[in-house]
Amino acid sequence: MRIFEDTYRHKGLRKKLIDSLRERENGITSEAVLEAMNNIPRHYFLDSALDHIAYEDRAFPIAEGQTISQPYTVAYQTELLQVKPHEKILEIGTGSIYQATVLAEMGAKVFTIERQKKLFDASKKFVLKSRYPNIKFFYGDGFEGLPTFAPFDKILITAAAPFIPPQLIKQLKTGGKMVLPLDAGESQRMLRLTKLEDGTYEEEMFHHFSFVPMLKGKSGGR
Ligand code: SAH
C-alpha cells in the first residue's frame, strides 16, 4: 500500500513553485489562491513514480488519457473565479481532484462532475477525503450540470468547451460567475461570464491555454 507523506522536501519544493506562480509573467496576485495551493500536497494526486516532478509547473497524464492541469492554470482559473468561503461551486471535470481540492481548501462547497467512470470511481478512495468533506463527487455529463443542486454561485469548467453550455448558464445564480476555456481550435481563450438579472451574461476575455476537450455524454459506465 502506498504511504502518503508530506516531507520538508516536498514542502520546500511546493513553496518554490508557489513563489514562481507569483513572480512569473502574468503572475498570480491572489494570496488566498496561492496560500490554498501551498497547503495542498500536489504529489498526492500523481502516481508515486512522478513524485519528484510533482512541483514542476507542468500538466501530467493521469488515468484514462486525461491530465492534471498545470499549477499555473489551476491558479489562474481559481483567481478568476474569485472564490469566497461557503460559496457553492460546480466544477466540470474532476480529473485528479486537485482543482476541486484547491476550491475546497478555500472554504467553498464543491460539487464536481466527471464523465469517465474510472476517474469517478477513483474519487471514492481519495486520500484526503476526510480532510475535505466539502467536496461532493458526481458521475455524469458536465454539459447537463447538476439541476438538482442548482443554483450555484460559481461554475468552473476545466476542459475545453466547444461552446458555452446553456444548461450551465441556467444553473448559475444572478450575479454568479462562470470561468471556462472556450475552444477556438488549437488553444482556448479563457472567459469569465457574469450572469445578469435578465438571464443574459456579460463576457470578459483573458489569456490562451490548452486543455483536453470537453466531451458529450458519459464514458465507461452502464
Ligand atoms: N480539474 C481536473 C482537470 C482534469 S482534465 C484536475 O484538477 O485534475 C479535464 C477532465 O474533464 C477530464 O478528467 C475529463 O474526463 C473531464 N471531462 C471532459 N468532458 C466532460 C464532461 N462533459 N463532463 C464531465 N467531465 C468531463
Coordinates of C-alpha atoms and ligand atoms in Angstrom, one line a residue:
M1 CA 0.0 0.0 0.0
R2 CA 1.2 3.5 -0.8
I3 CA 2.2 5.6 2.1
F4 CA 1.4 9.3 1.7
E5 CA 3.9 11.7 3.4
D6 CA 4.3 15.4 3.0
T7 CA 8.0 15.8 3.9
Y8 CA 10.1 19.0 4.4
R9 CA 11.5 18.4 0.9
H10 CA 8.0 18.4 -0.6
K11 CA 7.0 21.5 1.3
G12 CA 10.2 23.3 0.2
L13 CA 9.6 22.4 -3.5
R14 CA 6.0 23.5 -3.2
K15 CA 6.9 26.8 -1.7
K16 CA 9.3 27.4 -4.6
L17 CA 6.5 26.5 -7.1
I18 CA 4.1 28.9 -5.4
D19 CA 6.7 31.7 -5.5
S20 CA 7.3 31.1 -9.2
L21 CA 3.5 31.4 -9.9
R22 CA 3.5 34.8 -8.2
E23 CA 6.7 36.1 -9.9
R24 CA 6.2 34.9 -13.5
E25 CA 4.8 37.0 -16.3
N26 CA 1.0 37.5 -15.8
G27 CA 1.7 36.1 -12.3
I28 CA -1.0 35.2 -9.8
T29 CA -1.8 38.0 -7.4
S30 CA -4.4 36.4 -5.2
E31 CA -2.6 35.4 -2.0
A32 CA -5.7 33.4 -0.9
V33 CA -5.3 31.2 -4.0
L34 CA -1.5 30.8 -3.5
E35 CA -1.9 30.0 0.2
A36 CA -4.5 27.3 -0.6
M37 CA -2.2 25.7 -3.1
N38 CA 0.7 25.9 -0.7
N39 CA -1.4 23.9 1.8
I40 CA -2.1 21.1 -0.6
P41 CA 0.4 18.3 -1.3
R42 CA 0.1 18.1 -5.1
H43 CA 2.3 14.9 -5.2
Y44 CA -0.6 13.0 -3.5
F45 CA -2.6 13.5 -6.8
L46 CA 0.0 11.9 -9.0
D47 CA 1.4 8.4 -9.4
S48 CA 4.2 7.9 -6.9
A49 CA 6.6 7.5 -9.8
L50 CA 6.1 11.2 -10.6
D51 CA 6.7 12.3 -7.0
H52 CA 10.0 14.0 -7.9
I53 CA 8.4 16.2 -10.6
A54 CA 5.1 17.0 -8.9
Y55 CA 6.2 20.5 -8.1
E56 CA 7.2 21.5 -11.6
D57 CA 4.8 23.8 -13.3
R58 CA 3.6 21.2 -15.7
A59 CA 0.5 19.2 -16.6
F60 CA 0.8 15.5 -16.2
P61 CA -1.0 12.4 -17.5
I62 CA -3.4 10.7 -15.1
A63 CA -5.6 7.6 -15.9
E64 CA -7.8 7.3 -19.0
G65 CA -5.8 9.7 -21.2
Q66 CA -6.7 12.7 -19.0
T67 CA -4.5 15.2 -17.3
I68 CA -4.0 17.0 -14.0
S69 CA -3.9 20.7 -15.1
Q70 CA -0.7 22.7 -14.8
P71 CA -0.4 24.5 -11.4
Y72 CA -0.4 27.9 -13.2
T73 CA -3.6 27.1 -15.0
V74 CA -5.3 25.9 -11.8
A75 CA -4.2 29.1 -10.0
Y76 CA -5.3 31.3 -12.9
Q77 CA -8.8 29.8 -13.2
T78 CA -9.2 29.9 -9.4
E79 CA -8.2 33.5 -9.3
L80 CA -10.7 34.5 -12.0
L81 CA -13.4 32.7 -10.0
Q82 CA -13.0 35.0 -7.0
V83 CA -13.8 32.2 -4.6
K84 CA -15.3 33.2 -1.2
P85 CA -15.8 30.8 1.8
H86 CA -19.1 28.9 1.8
E87 CA -19.9 29.6 -1.9
K88 CA -21.5 26.7 -3.8
I89 CA -19.2 25.9 -6.7
L90 CA -19.9 23.5 -9.6
E91 CA -16.7 22.1 -11.3
I92 CA -16.9 20.3 -14.6
G93 CA -14.1 17.7 -15.0
T94 CA -13.0 16.2 -11.7
G95 CA -9.9 14.5 -13.2
S96 CA -7.3 14.1 -10.5
I97 CA -9.4 16.1 -7.9
Y98 CA -6.6 18.6 -7.5
Q99 CA -8.6 21.6 -8.7
A100 CA -11.6 20.6 -6.6
T101 CA -9.3 20.4 -3.5
V102 CA -8.0 23.9 -4.1
L103 CA -11.6 25.2 -4.1
A104 CA -12.4 23.2 -1.0
E105 CA -9.3 24.4 0.8
M106 CA -10.6 28.0 0.1
G107 CA -13.7 27.1 2.0
A108 CA -16.1 26.5 -0.9
K109 CA -18.8 23.8 -1.1
V110 CA -17.7 21.9 -4.2
F111 CA -19.8 19.8 -6.5
T112 CA -17.6 18.2 -9.1
I113 CA -18.7 16.1 -12.1
E114 CA -16.6 13.6 -14.1
R115 CA -17.8 11.8 -17.3
Q116 CA -15.2 9.0 -17.1
K117 CA -16.4 6.2 -14.8
K118 CA -12.9 5.1 -13.8
L119 CA -11.9 8.5 -12.7
F120 CA -15.1 9.0 -10.8
D121 CA -14.6 5.6 -9.1
A122 CA -11.1 6.7 -8.0
S123 CA -12.6 9.6 -6.1
K124 CA -14.1 7.0 -3.7
K125 CA -10.6 6.3 -2.5
F126 CA -9.4 9.9 -2.4
V127 CA -6.7 10.0 0.2
L128 CA -7.8 13.5 1.5
K129 CA -11.5 12.6 1.7
S130 CA -11.8 13.1 5.4
R131 CA -9.9 16.4 5.3
Y132 CA -12.4 17.8 2.6
P133 CA -15.9 16.7 3.4
N134 CA -17.0 19.8 1.5
I135 CA -16.3 18.0 -1.9
K136 CA -19.2 16.0 -3.4
F137 CA -18.5 13.8 -6.4
F138 CA -20.8 13.0 -9.3
Y139 CA -20.6 10.8 -12.3
G140 CA -22.3 12.5 -15.3
D141 CA -22.1 14.8 -18.2
G142 CA -21.0 18.3 -17.4
F143 CA -23.0 19.8 -20.3
E144 CA -26.1 18.9 -18.2
G145 CA -24.7 20.2 -14.9
L146 CA -26.5 19.3 -11.7
P147 CA -30.0 20.8 -11.9
T148 CA -31.0 19.2 -8.5
F149 CA -28.3 21.1 -6.7
A150 CA -28.6 24.4 -8.6
P151 CA -28.3 27.4 -8.4
F152 CA -24.6 27.8 -8.0
D153 CA -22.6 30.9 -7.0
K154 CA -19.8 29.9 -9.4
I155 CA -19.1 27.3 -12.1
L156 CA -15.7 26.3 -13.3
I157 CA -15.1 24.2 -16.5
T158 CA -11.7 22.5 -16.6
A159 CA -11.9 21.0 -20.1
A160 CA -12.0 22.9 -23.4
A161 CA -15.7 23.8 -24.0
P162 CA -16.8 23.8 -27.7
F163 CA -19.5 26.4 -26.8
I164 CA -20.9 28.0 -23.7
P165 CA -23.2 25.2 -22.3
P166 CA -26.7 26.7 -22.0
Q167 CA -27.7 24.4 -19.1
L168 CA -24.9 25.7 -17.0
I169 CA -25.9 29.3 -17.6
K170 CA -29.4 28.3 -16.3
Q171 CA -27.8 26.8 -13.1
L172 CA -25.9 30.0 -12.3
K173 CA -27.3 32.5 -9.7
T174 CA -27.9 36.1 -10.8
G175 CA -24.5 37.8 -10.2
G176 CA -22.8 34.4 -10.3
K177 CA -19.7 33.8 -12.4
M178 CA -18.6 31.1 -14.7
V179 CA -14.9 30.6 -15.8
L180 CA -14.3 28.4 -18.9
P181 CA -11.7 27.8 -21.6
L182 CA -13.6 28.3 -24.8
D183 CA -12.5 26.2 -27.8
A184 CA -11.1 28.0 -30.8
G185 CA -9.1 25.3 -32.4
E186 CA -5.5 24.7 -31.2
S187 CA -5.9 26.6 -28.0
Q188 CA -8.6 28.0 -25.8
R189 CA -9.4 31.5 -24.7
M190 CA -10.2 31.9 -21.0
L191 CA -13.6 33.5 -20.5
R192 CA -15.4 34.8 -17.4
L193 CA -19.1 35.2 -17.6
T194 CA -21.2 37.1 -15.1
K195 CA -24.9 36.3 -15.1
L196 CA -27.2 39.4 -15.3
E197 CA -30.7 39.8 -13.8
D198 CA -32.4 39.3 -17.2
G199 CA -30.7 35.9 -17.6
T200 CA -28.1 37.0 -20.2
Y201 CA -24.5 37.4 -19.3
E202 CA -21.5 39.7 -19.6
E203 CA -18.3 38.4 -21.0
E204 CA -14.6 39.1 -20.2
M205 CA -11.8 37.6 -22.1
F206 CA -8.3 36.6 -20.8
H207 CA -5.3 34.6 -22.0
H208 CA -5.0 31.5 -24.1
F209 CA -4.5 28.0 -22.6
S210 CA -4.5 24.4 -23.8
F211 CA -7.0 21.9 -22.3
V212 CA -8.2 18.4 -23.1
P213 CA -11.6 18.5 -24.8
M214 CA -15.0 18.7 -23.0
L215 CA -16.8 15.7 -24.4
K216 CA -20.5 14.9 -24.6
G217 CA -22.1 12.0 -22.6
K218 CA -20.7 9.6 -20.1
S219 CA -17.9 7.1 -20.7
G220 CA -17.2 3.7 -19.1
G221 CA -20.4 3.2 -17.1
R222 CA -23.6 1.2 -17.6
Ligands
SAH1 N1 -9.9 19.6 -12.8 C1 -9.1 18.5 -13.2 C2 -8.6 18.6 -14.7 C3 -8.8 17.4 -15.4 S1 -8.7 17.4 -17.2 C4 -7.9 18.3 -12.3 O1 -7.7 19.2 -11.4 O2 -7.1 17.4 -12.4 C5 -10.4 17.5 -17.6 C6 -11.4 16.5 -17.1 O3 -12.7 16.8 -17.6 C7 -11.1 15.1 -17.6 O4 -11.0 14.2 -16.5 C8 -12.2 14.7 -18.5 O5 -12.6 13.3 -18.4 C9 -13.3 15.6 -17.9 N2 -14.4 15.9 -18.8 C10 -14.4 16.1 -20.2 N3 -15.7 16.4 -20.6 C11 -16.5 16.3 -19.6 C12 -17.9 16.4 -19.4 N4 -18.7 16.7 -20.4 N5 -18.4 16.2 -18.2 C13 -17.6 15.9 -17.1 N6 -16.3 15.8 -17.2 C14 -15.7 16.0 -18.4

